[in-house]
Tab-separated table of C-alpha atoms and ligand atoms in Angstrom:
chain	number	residue	atom	x	y	z
A	1	MET	CA	77.313	102.699	87.245
A	2	LYS	CA	80.710	102.836	85.590
A	3	GLY	CA	84.176	102.694	87.154
A	4	VAL	CA	87.786	102.027	86.255
A	5	LEU	CA	90.414	99.625	87.589
A	6	LEU	CA	94.001	100.588	86.789
A	7	VAL	CA	96.242	97.526	87.172
A	8	ASN	CA	100.021	97.412	87.414
A	9	LEU	CA	102.403	94.548	88.193
A	10	GLY	CA	103.081	95.033	91.918
A	11	SER	CA	106.033	94.810	94.282
A	12	PRO	CA	106.989	93.091	97.530
A	13	GLU	CA	105.856	94.705	100.816
A	14	SER	CA	109.438	95.572	101.748
A	15	PRO	CA	112.936	95.057	100.346
A	16	THR	CA	113.665	92.095	102.613
A	17	ALA	CA	114.082	88.438	101.639
A	18	LYS	CA	111.177	87.611	104.014
A	19	ASP	CA	108.771	89.787	101.960
A	20	VAL	CA	110.352	89.239	98.539
A	21	LYS	CA	109.938	85.452	98.799
A	22	PRO	CA	106.084	85.333	98.952
A	23	TYR	CA	105.901	88.032	96.259
A	24	LEU	CA	108.162	86.060	93.917
A	25	ASP	CA	106.263	82.890	94.757
A	26	GLU	CA	102.953	84.475	93.705
A	27	PHE	CA	104.571	86.018	90.607
A	28	LEU	CA	106.597	83.057	89.337
A	29	MET	CA	103.984	80.413	90.190
A	30	ASP	CA	101.631	82.228	87.791
A	31	LYS	CA	101.054	79.873	84.862
A	32	TYR	CA	101.171	82.809	82.432
A	33	VAL	CA	104.636	83.826	83.643
A	34	ILE	CA	106.353	80.443	83.924
A	35	ASP	CA	104.162	78.523	81.506
A	36	VAL	CA	105.109	74.943	82.255
A	37	PRO	CA	102.991	72.232	83.958
A	38	PHE	CA	102.301	72.884	87.659
A	39	LEU	CA	104.636	70.236	89.088
A	40	LEU	CA	107.570	71.324	86.945
A	41	ARG	CA	106.827	74.985	87.774
A	42	ALA	CA	106.718	74.211	91.501
A	43	LEU	CA	109.989	72.314	91.236
A	44	LEU	CA	111.641	75.134	89.302
A	45	VAL	CA	110.275	78.001	91.398
A	46	ARG	CA	110.074	76.531	94.912
A	47	GLY	CA	112.820	73.943	94.560
A	48	ILE	CA	115.388	76.092	92.747
A	49	ILE	CA	114.661	79.819	92.163
A	50	LEU	CA	113.216	80.661	95.590
A	51	GLN	CA	116.153	79.032	97.346
A	52	THR	CA	118.507	81.858	96.398
A	53	ARG	CA	116.703	84.617	94.459
A	54	PRO	CA	114.776	86.330	97.313
A	55	LYS	CA	118.026	87.388	99.005
A	56	LYS	CA	119.535	88.649	95.747
A	57	SER	CA	116.320	90.427	94.672
A	58	ALA	CA	115.845	91.949	98.143
A	59	ALA	CA	119.316	93.490	97.919
A	60	ALA	CA	118.432	94.946	94.508
A	61	TYR	CA	115.099	96.302	95.807
A	62	ALA	CA	116.889	97.833	98.816
A	63	LYS	CA	118.990	99.949	96.433
A	64	ILE	CA	115.946	101.602	94.829
A	65	TRP	CA	113.399	101.589	97.678
A	66	TRP	CA	111.856	104.934	98.692
A	67	ASP	CA	110.786	106.121	102.157
A	68	GLU	CA	107.141	105.822	101.023
A	69	GLY	CA	107.643	102.293	99.644
A	70	SER	CA	108.242	100.565	96.311
A	71	PRO	CA	108.751	103.107	93.498
A	72	LEU	CA	106.377	101.162	91.218
A	73	VAL	CA	103.559	101.210	93.778
A	74	VAL	CA	104.171	104.792	94.944
A	75	ILE	CA	104.275	106.102	91.358
A	76	SER	CA	101.139	104.120	90.442
A	77	LYS	CA	99.334	105.659	93.449
A	78	ARG	CA	100.388	109.176	92.433
A	79	MET	CA	99.217	108.577	88.900
A	80	HIS	CA	95.943	107.115	90.156
A	81	GLU	CA	95.276	110.198	92.314
A	82	LYS	CA	95.932	112.569	89.416
A	83	VAL	CA	93.745	110.581	87.019
A	84	GLN	CA	90.922	110.386	89.570
A	85	LYS	CA	90.899	114.201	89.786
A	86	LEU	CA	90.490	114.471	86.005
A	87	VAL	CA	87.545	112.109	85.475
A	88	ASP	CA	84.072	111.878	86.963
A	89	VAL	CA	83.811	108.111	87.396
A	90	PRO	CA	85.365	106.218	90.350
A	91	VAL	CA	88.882	104.927	89.647
A	92	SER	CA	90.606	102.255	91.739
A	93	LEU	CA	94.161	100.944	91.630
A	94	ALA	CA	95.276	97.333	91.922
A	95	MET	CA	98.408	95.242	91.524
A	96	ARG	CA	98.481	91.826	89.855
A	97	TYR	CA	100.835	90.542	92.576
A	98	GLY	CA	100.969	91.815	96.148
A	99	ASN	CA	98.944	94.817	97.321
A	100	PRO	CA	96.556	96.527	96.737
A	101	SER	CA	95.232	93.270	95.300
A	102	LEU	CA	93.019	92.886	92.260
A	103	LEU	CA	90.268	91.557	94.490
A	104	SER	CA	90.422	94.596	96.784
A	105	GLY	CA	90.313	96.910	93.745
A	106	LEU	CA	87.185	95.228	92.392
A	107	GLN	CA	85.635	95.171	95.878
A	108	GLU	CA	86.284	98.912	96.282
A	109	LEU	CA	84.486	99.635	92.994
A	110	HIS	CA	81.657	97.258	93.896
A	111	ASP	CA	81.193	99.024	97.258
A	112	LYS	CA	80.801	102.308	95.354
A	113	GLY	CA	77.985	100.796	93.301
A	114	VAL	CA	80.047	100.148	90.154
A	115	ASN	CA	78.786	97.343	87.939
A	116	GLU	CA	80.520	98.268	84.644
A	117	VAL	CA	84.299	98.197	84.971
A	118	LEU	CA	86.903	99.437	82.536
A	119	LEU	CA	89.846	97.084	83.167
A	120	PHE	CA	92.996	99.001	82.389
A	121	PRO	CA	96.256	96.971	82.416
A	122	LEU	CA	99.058	99.532	82.571
A	123	TYR	CA	101.151	97.899	79.830
A	124	PRO	CA	101.712	99.485	76.418
A	125	GLN	CA	102.487	96.117	74.758
A	126	HIS	CA	100.483	92.919	75.100
A	127	ALA	CA	102.073	89.858	76.731
A	128	MET	CA	100.499	86.836	78.353
A	129	ALA	CA	102.848	87.331	81.339
A	130	SER	CA	101.563	90.858	81.905
A	131	THR	CA	98.135	91.503	80.326
A	132	THR	CA	96.496	88.070	79.964
A	133	THR	CA	97.186	87.143	83.561
A	134	ILE	CA	95.394	90.301	84.781
A	135	LEU	CA	92.361	89.669	82.617
A	136	GLU	CA	92.154	86.005	83.648
A	137	LEU	CA	92.391	86.729	87.370
A	138	ALA	CA	89.858	89.568	87.110
A	139	GLU	CA	87.459	87.232	85.302
A	140	GLU	CA	87.973	84.553	87.987
A	141	HIS	CA	87.096	87.096	90.694
A	142	ARG	CA	84.131	88.352	88.696
A	143	GLN	CA	82.631	84.886	88.338
A	144	LYS	CA	83.221	84.070	91.999
A	145	TYR	CA	82.374	87.332	93.766
A	146	PHE	CA	80.808	89.878	91.387
A	147	PRO	CA	78.751	87.956	88.809
A	148	GLU	CA	76.686	91.058	88.002
A	149	MET	CA	79.784	93.040	86.912
A	150	LYS	CA	80.508	93.733	83.251
A	151	PHE	CA	84.076	94.256	82.030
A	152	THR	CA	85.405	96.356	79.161
A	153	ILE	CA	89.119	95.933	78.464
A	154	VAL	CA	91.668	98.559	77.474
A	155	PRO	CA	93.874	96.787	74.916
A	156	ALA	CA	97.622	97.316	74.529
A	157	PHE	CA	98.072	100.986	73.663
A	158	TYR	CA	101.493	100.763	71.924
A	159	ASN	CA	100.042	102.315	68.737
A	160	LYS	CA	97.816	105.026	70.210
A	161	PRO	CA	98.976	108.393	68.811
A	162	ASP	CA	98.555	110.299	72.091
A	163	TYR	CA	100.551	107.722	74.067
A	164	LEU	CA	103.307	107.759	71.429
A	165	GLN	CA	103.364	111.556	71.475
A	166	ASN	CA	103.647	111.581	75.301
A	167	LEU	CA	106.541	109.120	75.099
A	168	ALA	CA	108.307	111.069	72.351
A	169	ASP	CA	107.832	114.383	74.214
A	170	SER	CA	109.133	112.868	77.431
A	171	ILE	CA	112.238	111.451	75.701
A	172	LYS	CA	112.849	114.780	73.978
A	173	GLY	CA	112.575	116.666	77.282
A	174	HIS	CA	114.969	114.332	79.076
A	175	LEU	CA	117.503	114.449	76.225
A	176	GLU	CA	117.630	118.236	76.125
A	177	GLY	CA	121.232	119.344	76.575
A	178	TYR	CA	122.541	115.758	76.419
A	179	ASP	CA	124.642	115.183	73.325
A	180	TYR	CA	123.980	111.443	72.963
A	181	ASP	CA	125.598	109.141	70.414
A	182	HIS	CA	122.889	106.500	70.623
A	183	LEU	CA	119.363	105.980	71.995
A	184	LEU	CA	118.623	102.428	73.154
A	185	PHE	CA	115.035	101.193	73.514
A	186	SER	CA	115.229	98.433	76.128
A	187	TYR	CA	112.040	96.361	76.626
A	188	HIS	CA	111.350	93.715	79.260
A	189	GLY	CA	112.164	90.344	77.692
A	190	ILE	CA	109.931	87.293	77.507
A	191	PRO	CA	110.694	83.712	76.459
A	192	GLU	CA	110.346	83.222	72.673
A	193	ARG	CA	107.839	80.458	73.437
A	194	HIS	CA	105.398	83.097	74.757
A	195	ILE	CA	105.407	84.764	71.341
A	196	ARG	CA	104.480	81.483	69.623
A	197	LYS	CA	101.768	80.780	72.195
A	198	THR	CA	100.072	84.138	71.666
A	199	ASP	CA	100.203	83.852	67.848
A	200	ILE	CA	96.507	83.526	66.978
A	201	THR	CA	97.379	82.380	63.429
A	202	LYS	CA	99.630	79.647	64.864
A	203	SER	CA	101.975	80.132	61.897
A	204	HIS	CA	102.938	83.794	61.520
A	205	CYS	CA	105.464	84.435	64.275
A	206	LYS	CA	108.807	82.984	63.222
A	207	ILE	CA	110.715	85.383	65.489
A	208	ASP	CA	112.932	86.270	62.551
A	209	GLY	CA	113.941	89.434	60.750
A	210	SER	CA	110.678	89.930	58.873
A	211	CYS	CA	107.600	88.464	60.633
A	212	CYS	CA	107.087	91.467	62.882
A	213	ASN	CA	107.128	93.830	59.859
A	214	THR	CA	104.765	91.736	57.721
A	215	PRO	CA	101.122	92.647	58.354
A	216	SER	CA	99.249	89.883	60.191
A	217	PRO	CA	96.323	89.448	62.592
A	218	ALA	CA	98.942	87.898	64.909
A	219	HIS	CA	100.196	91.384	65.699
A	220	GLU	CA	97.189	92.152	67.871
A	221	PHE	CA	98.853	89.986	70.538
A	222	CYS	CA	102.494	89.867	69.401
A	223	TYR	CA	104.658	91.492	72.084
A	224	ARG	CA	107.692	91.568	69.790
A	225	HIS	CA	105.798	93.298	66.956
A	226	GLN	CA	104.335	95.804	69.402
A	227	CYS	CA	107.784	96.629	70.812
A	228	TYR	CA	109.213	97.186	67.313
A	229	GLU	CA	106.209	99.306	66.415
A	230	THR	CA	106.582	101.465	69.555
A	231	THR	CA	110.245	102.083	68.704
A	232	LYS	CA	109.487	102.779	65.036
A	233	GLN	CA	106.766	105.327	65.754
A	234	VAL	CA	108.714	107.123	68.490
A	235	VAL	CA	111.885	107.522	66.403
A	236	LYS	CA	109.684	108.808	63.576
A	237	LEU	CA	108.157	111.435	65.875
A	238	LEU	CA	111.611	112.411	67.153
A	239	GLY	CA	113.287	112.329	63.743
A	240	ILE	CA	116.117	110.086	64.963
A	241	PRO	CA	118.079	108.719	62.008
A	242	GLU	CA	118.684	105.016	61.279
A	243	GLY	CA	121.827	103.831	63.097
A	244	LYS	CA	121.436	106.283	65.992
A	245	TYR	CA	119.014	104.028	67.851
A	246	SER	CA	118.471	100.310	68.478
A	247	GLN	CA	116.203	97.952	70.381
A	248	THR	CA	117.001	95.247	72.936
A	249	PHE	CA	115.285	93.079	75.581
A	250	GLN	CA	116.278	92.992	79.254
A	251	SER	CA	115.616	91.032	82.487
A	252	ARG	CA	115.873	87.445	81.261
A	253	LEU	CA	115.873	84.453	83.573
A	254	ALA	CA	118.244	81.543	82.906
A	255	GLY	CA	116.924	78.506	81.035
A	256	ASP	CA	114.713	79.360	78.045
A	257	LYS	CA	115.665	81.287	74.934
A	258	TRP	CA	114.360	84.818	75.485
A	259	LEU	CA	113.815	87.562	72.942
A	260	THR	CA	117.099	88.937	71.591
A	261	PRO	CA	119.230	90.991	71.345
A	262	TYR	CA	119.875	91.132	75.076
A	263	THR	CA	120.289	94.571	76.651
A	264	ASP	CA	123.301	93.766	78.836
A	265	VAL	CA	125.224	92.098	75.998
A	266	GLU	CA	124.578	94.972	73.579
A	267	VAL	CA	125.269	97.760	76.084
A	268	ASN	CA	128.643	96.215	76.954
A	269	LYS	CA	129.621	96.112	73.252
A	270	MET	CA	128.637	99.725	72.566
A	271	PRO	CA	131.782	101.577	73.748
A	272	GLU	CA	134.034	99.592	71.400
A	273	LYS	CA	131.690	100.562	68.547
A	274	GLY	CA	132.346	104.211	69.373
A	275	ILE	CA	129.235	104.885	71.449
A	276	LYS	CA	130.502	106.856	74.436
A	277	ASN	CA	127.346	108.794	75.365
A	278	LEU	CA	124.331	106.548	75.693
A	279	ALA	CA	120.660	107.219	76.488
A	280	VAL	CA	118.316	104.373	77.410
A	281	VAL	CA	114.528	104.442	77.412
A	282	THR	CA	112.367	101.592	78.759
A	283	PRO	CA	108.940	101.757	77.078
A	284	ALA	CA	107.612	98.387	78.321
A	285	PHE	CA	107.019	100.088	81.665
A	286	VAL	CA	104.839	103.110	82.346
A	287	SER	CA	106.166	103.393	85.918
A	288	ASP	CA	109.757	103.241	87.046
A	289	CYS	CA	110.503	100.041	88.925
A	290	LEU	CA	113.248	97.613	89.821
A	291	GLU	CA	113.879	96.873	86.139
A	292	THR	CA	114.453	100.505	85.194
A	293	LEU	CA	115.945	101.971	88.377
A	294	GLU	CA	118.289	99.128	89.305
A	295	GLU	CA	118.869	97.042	86.181
A	296	ILE	CA	119.223	99.980	83.788
A	297	ALA	CA	119.984	103.170	85.726
A	298	MET	CA	122.456	101.416	88.077
A	299	GLU	CA	123.684	98.109	86.609
A	300	ALA	CA	123.708	98.857	82.873
A	301	ASN	CA	125.095	102.321	83.621
A	302	HIS	CA	127.966	100.794	85.643
A	303	GLU	CA	128.741	98.066	83.070
A	304	PHE	CA	128.674	100.589	80.198
A	305	LYS	CA	131.333	102.647	81.950
A	306	VAL	CA	133.412	99.581	82.912
A	307	HIS	CA	133.465	98.731	79.193
A	308	GLY	CA	134.680	102.199	78.205
A	309	GLY	CA	131.487	104.264	78.011
A	310	GLU	CA	131.574	107.846	79.315
A	311	ASN	CA	128.059	109.152	79.913
A	312	PHE	CA	124.856	107.217	80.491
A	313	LYS	CA	121.358	108.640	80.796
A	314	ALA	CA	118.415	106.502	81.915
A	315	ILE	CA	115.246	108.232	80.732
A	316	PRO	CA	112.456	107.983	83.343
A	317	CYS	CA	109.157	106.280	82.473
A	318	LEU	CA	105.993	108.346	81.925
A	319	ASN	CA	105.178	107.838	85.628
A	320	ASP	CA	102.694	110.467	86.897
A	321	GLY	CA	103.605	113.079	84.284
A	322	ASP	CA	100.771	115.543	83.598
A	323	ASP	CA	100.483	114.812	79.868
A	324	TRP	CA	100.362	111.056	80.386
A	325	CYS	CA	97.748	111.393	83.166
A	326	LYS	CA	95.686	113.583	80.817
A	327	THR	CA	95.923	110.962	78.067
A	328	VAL	CA	94.755	108.225	80.433
A	329	SER	CA	91.919	110.462	81.666
A	330	ASN	CA	90.862	111.215	78.087
A	331	TRP	CA	90.645	107.508	77.260
A	332	ILE	CA	88.578	106.933	80.397
A	333	SER	CA	86.284	109.887	79.684
A	334	ASN	CA	85.803	108.817	76.051
A	335	TRP	CA	84.706	105.420	77.282
A	336	SER	CA	82.395	106.656	80.012
A	337	ASN	CA	80.921	109.539	77.994
A	338	ALA	CA	80.360	107.467	74.846
A	339	SER	CA	78.158	105.121	76.786
A	340	SER	CA	76.402	107.845	78.773
A	341	SER	CA	75.576	109.794	75.597
A	342	ILE	CA	73.953	106.621	74.224
A	343	LYS	CA	72.044	106.380	77.502
A	344	LYS	CA	70.993	110.033	77.201
A	345	GLU	CA	69.662	109.413	73.684
A	346	VAL	CA	67.737	106.395	74.908
A	347	ASN	CA	66.371	108.447	77.800
A	348	SER	CA	65.371	111.373	75.574
A	349	GLU	CA	63.689	108.982	73.149
A	350	LYS	CA	61.730	107.647	76.103
A	351	THR	CA	60.833	111.219	77.144
A	352	ASN	CA	59.783	112.111	73.608
A	353	ALA	CA	57.594	109.042	73.380
B	401	LIG	C1	109.550	84.128	83.675
B	401	LIG	C2	109.776	85.265	84.194
B	401	LIG	C3	109.270	86.593	83.826
B	401	LIG	C4	108.482	87.039	82.738
B	401	LIG	C5	107.974	86.233	81.576
B	401	LIG	C6	108.255	88.426	82.933
B	401	LIG	C7	107.513	89.257	82.078
B	401	LIG	C8	107.207	90.579	82.332
B	401	LIG	N1	107.474	91.314	83.477
B	401	LIG	C9	107.037	92.597	83.333
B	401	LIG	C10	107.161	93.666	84.237
B	401	LIG	C11	107.954	93.649	85.400
B	401	LIG	N2	108.718	92.615	85.857
B	401	LIG	C12	109.337	92.979	87.034
B	401	LIG	C13	110.170	92.221	87.802
B	401	LIG	C14	110.430	90.874	87.593
B	401	LIG	N3	110.127	90.127	86.470
B	401	LIG	C15	110.487	88.802	86.682
B	401	LIG	C16	110.286	87.721	85.811
B	401	LIG	C17	109.513	87.748	84.642
B	401	LIG	N4	108.874	88.816	84.078
B	401	LIG	C18	111.080	88.726	87.997
B	401	LIG	C19	111.630	87.458	88.639
B	401	LIG	C20	111.002	89.998	88.563
B	401	LIG	C21	111.340	90.349	90.020
B	401	LIG	C22	112.562	90.982	90.243
B	401	LIG	C23	113.737	90.083	90.235
B	401	LIG	O1	113.830	89.210	91.076
B	401	LIG	O2	114.583	90.285	89.345
B	401	LIG	C24	108.966	94.344	87.329
B	401	LIG	C25	109.438	95.185	88.508
B	401	LIG	C26	108.621	95.017	89.741
B	401	LIG	C27	108.971	95.997	90.824
B	401	LIG	O3	108.568	95.758	91.979
B	401	LIG	O4	109.620	97.013	90.621
B	401	LIG	C28	108.095	94.757	86.324
B	401	LIG	C29	107.395	96.077	86.217
B	401	LIG	C30	106.419	92.694	82.047
B	401	LIG	C31	105.783	93.962	81.492
B	401	LIG	C32	106.538	91.454	81.428
B	401	LIG	C33	106.089	91.021	80.102
B	401	LIG	C34	106.173	91.758	79.040
B	402	FE2	FE1	109.109	90.809	84.809
B	403	FE2	FE1	106.301	88.639	64.725
């Protein structure tokens, strides 16, 4: 029997330092997130970052927290419920860090008799810190607890026409009546090293002005290429002219060189370039979260105005929007029906024989 596991990033249990600390420990001790040898990672994370960050992060979470819980988890649950109503296979929801855990999601499907799972990381662009870590942990659990399970993986969907159309339609809807000077596409950043590590050609990604526009098999896993491609296709659908939009990367941690240009640096420079009315969209996330609600809608908004900007609009993520839930359901149904129609043919051949 077939079933689906939708997987998002996850959040702490509450916006307190006590709950943020174990969440950040699980997150940042992941070798796909901070990809340095274990001892160095432990020293960095437990010896330095976790000494001060939980308090700071908890305060940021407190600003965006909802009565029902973390926006990311609440929105993912709403989306899950809507998708479940639109498809006829069981769908479970899991978080890579925190709860509901990946193990509980797989267990739930297993208890319903599912042995063929469509693993669906809820990330439009591929990154080892987001997608690979989900697939690796799911595989670990499969080998240990569910050896009879078979996985099919939903790859990064940054170039799927229906996803791009949903994103373009959503941006268009939110920009109605807002006379913006500039639309900024702000993606979650990653260290440049991650791009080199995921380059399957080991030579293509130079992280320069041209590699991401030069066709290469590396692009199947190149986060930077996939971000540029998302932006390119969406502005094409919206008919936004060159110069009226740009792309940046947000949420960097100190230390490494992360993908540039940086969102905060660019946003602060915009007013002096004549951009007074700014719109920001965050297509690395399908659900609003700390990075969109606090870092963009609150912090970047505030800094933009401090630097002379007048109006700032943070465009919400696709969240549990009807069109997006339909798109996800269609992908699921295509997968489950394609296989069942093959089964039907096999069965009818048997009947005929
Ligand atoms: C080395 C650090 C990090 C990498 C690499 C990274 C990649 C990455 N993250 C997301 C999605 C989300 N990240 C979120 C929060 C967040 N991210 C990091 C660090 C890295 N992320 C930290 C320390 C935090 C916690 C918050 C903080 O203390 O600032 C979130 C929000 C979670 C929420 O509960 O709302 C998301 C979503 C992606 C997609 C990605 C790689 C592309
Ligand atoms: Fe992150
Ligand atoms: Fe590239």
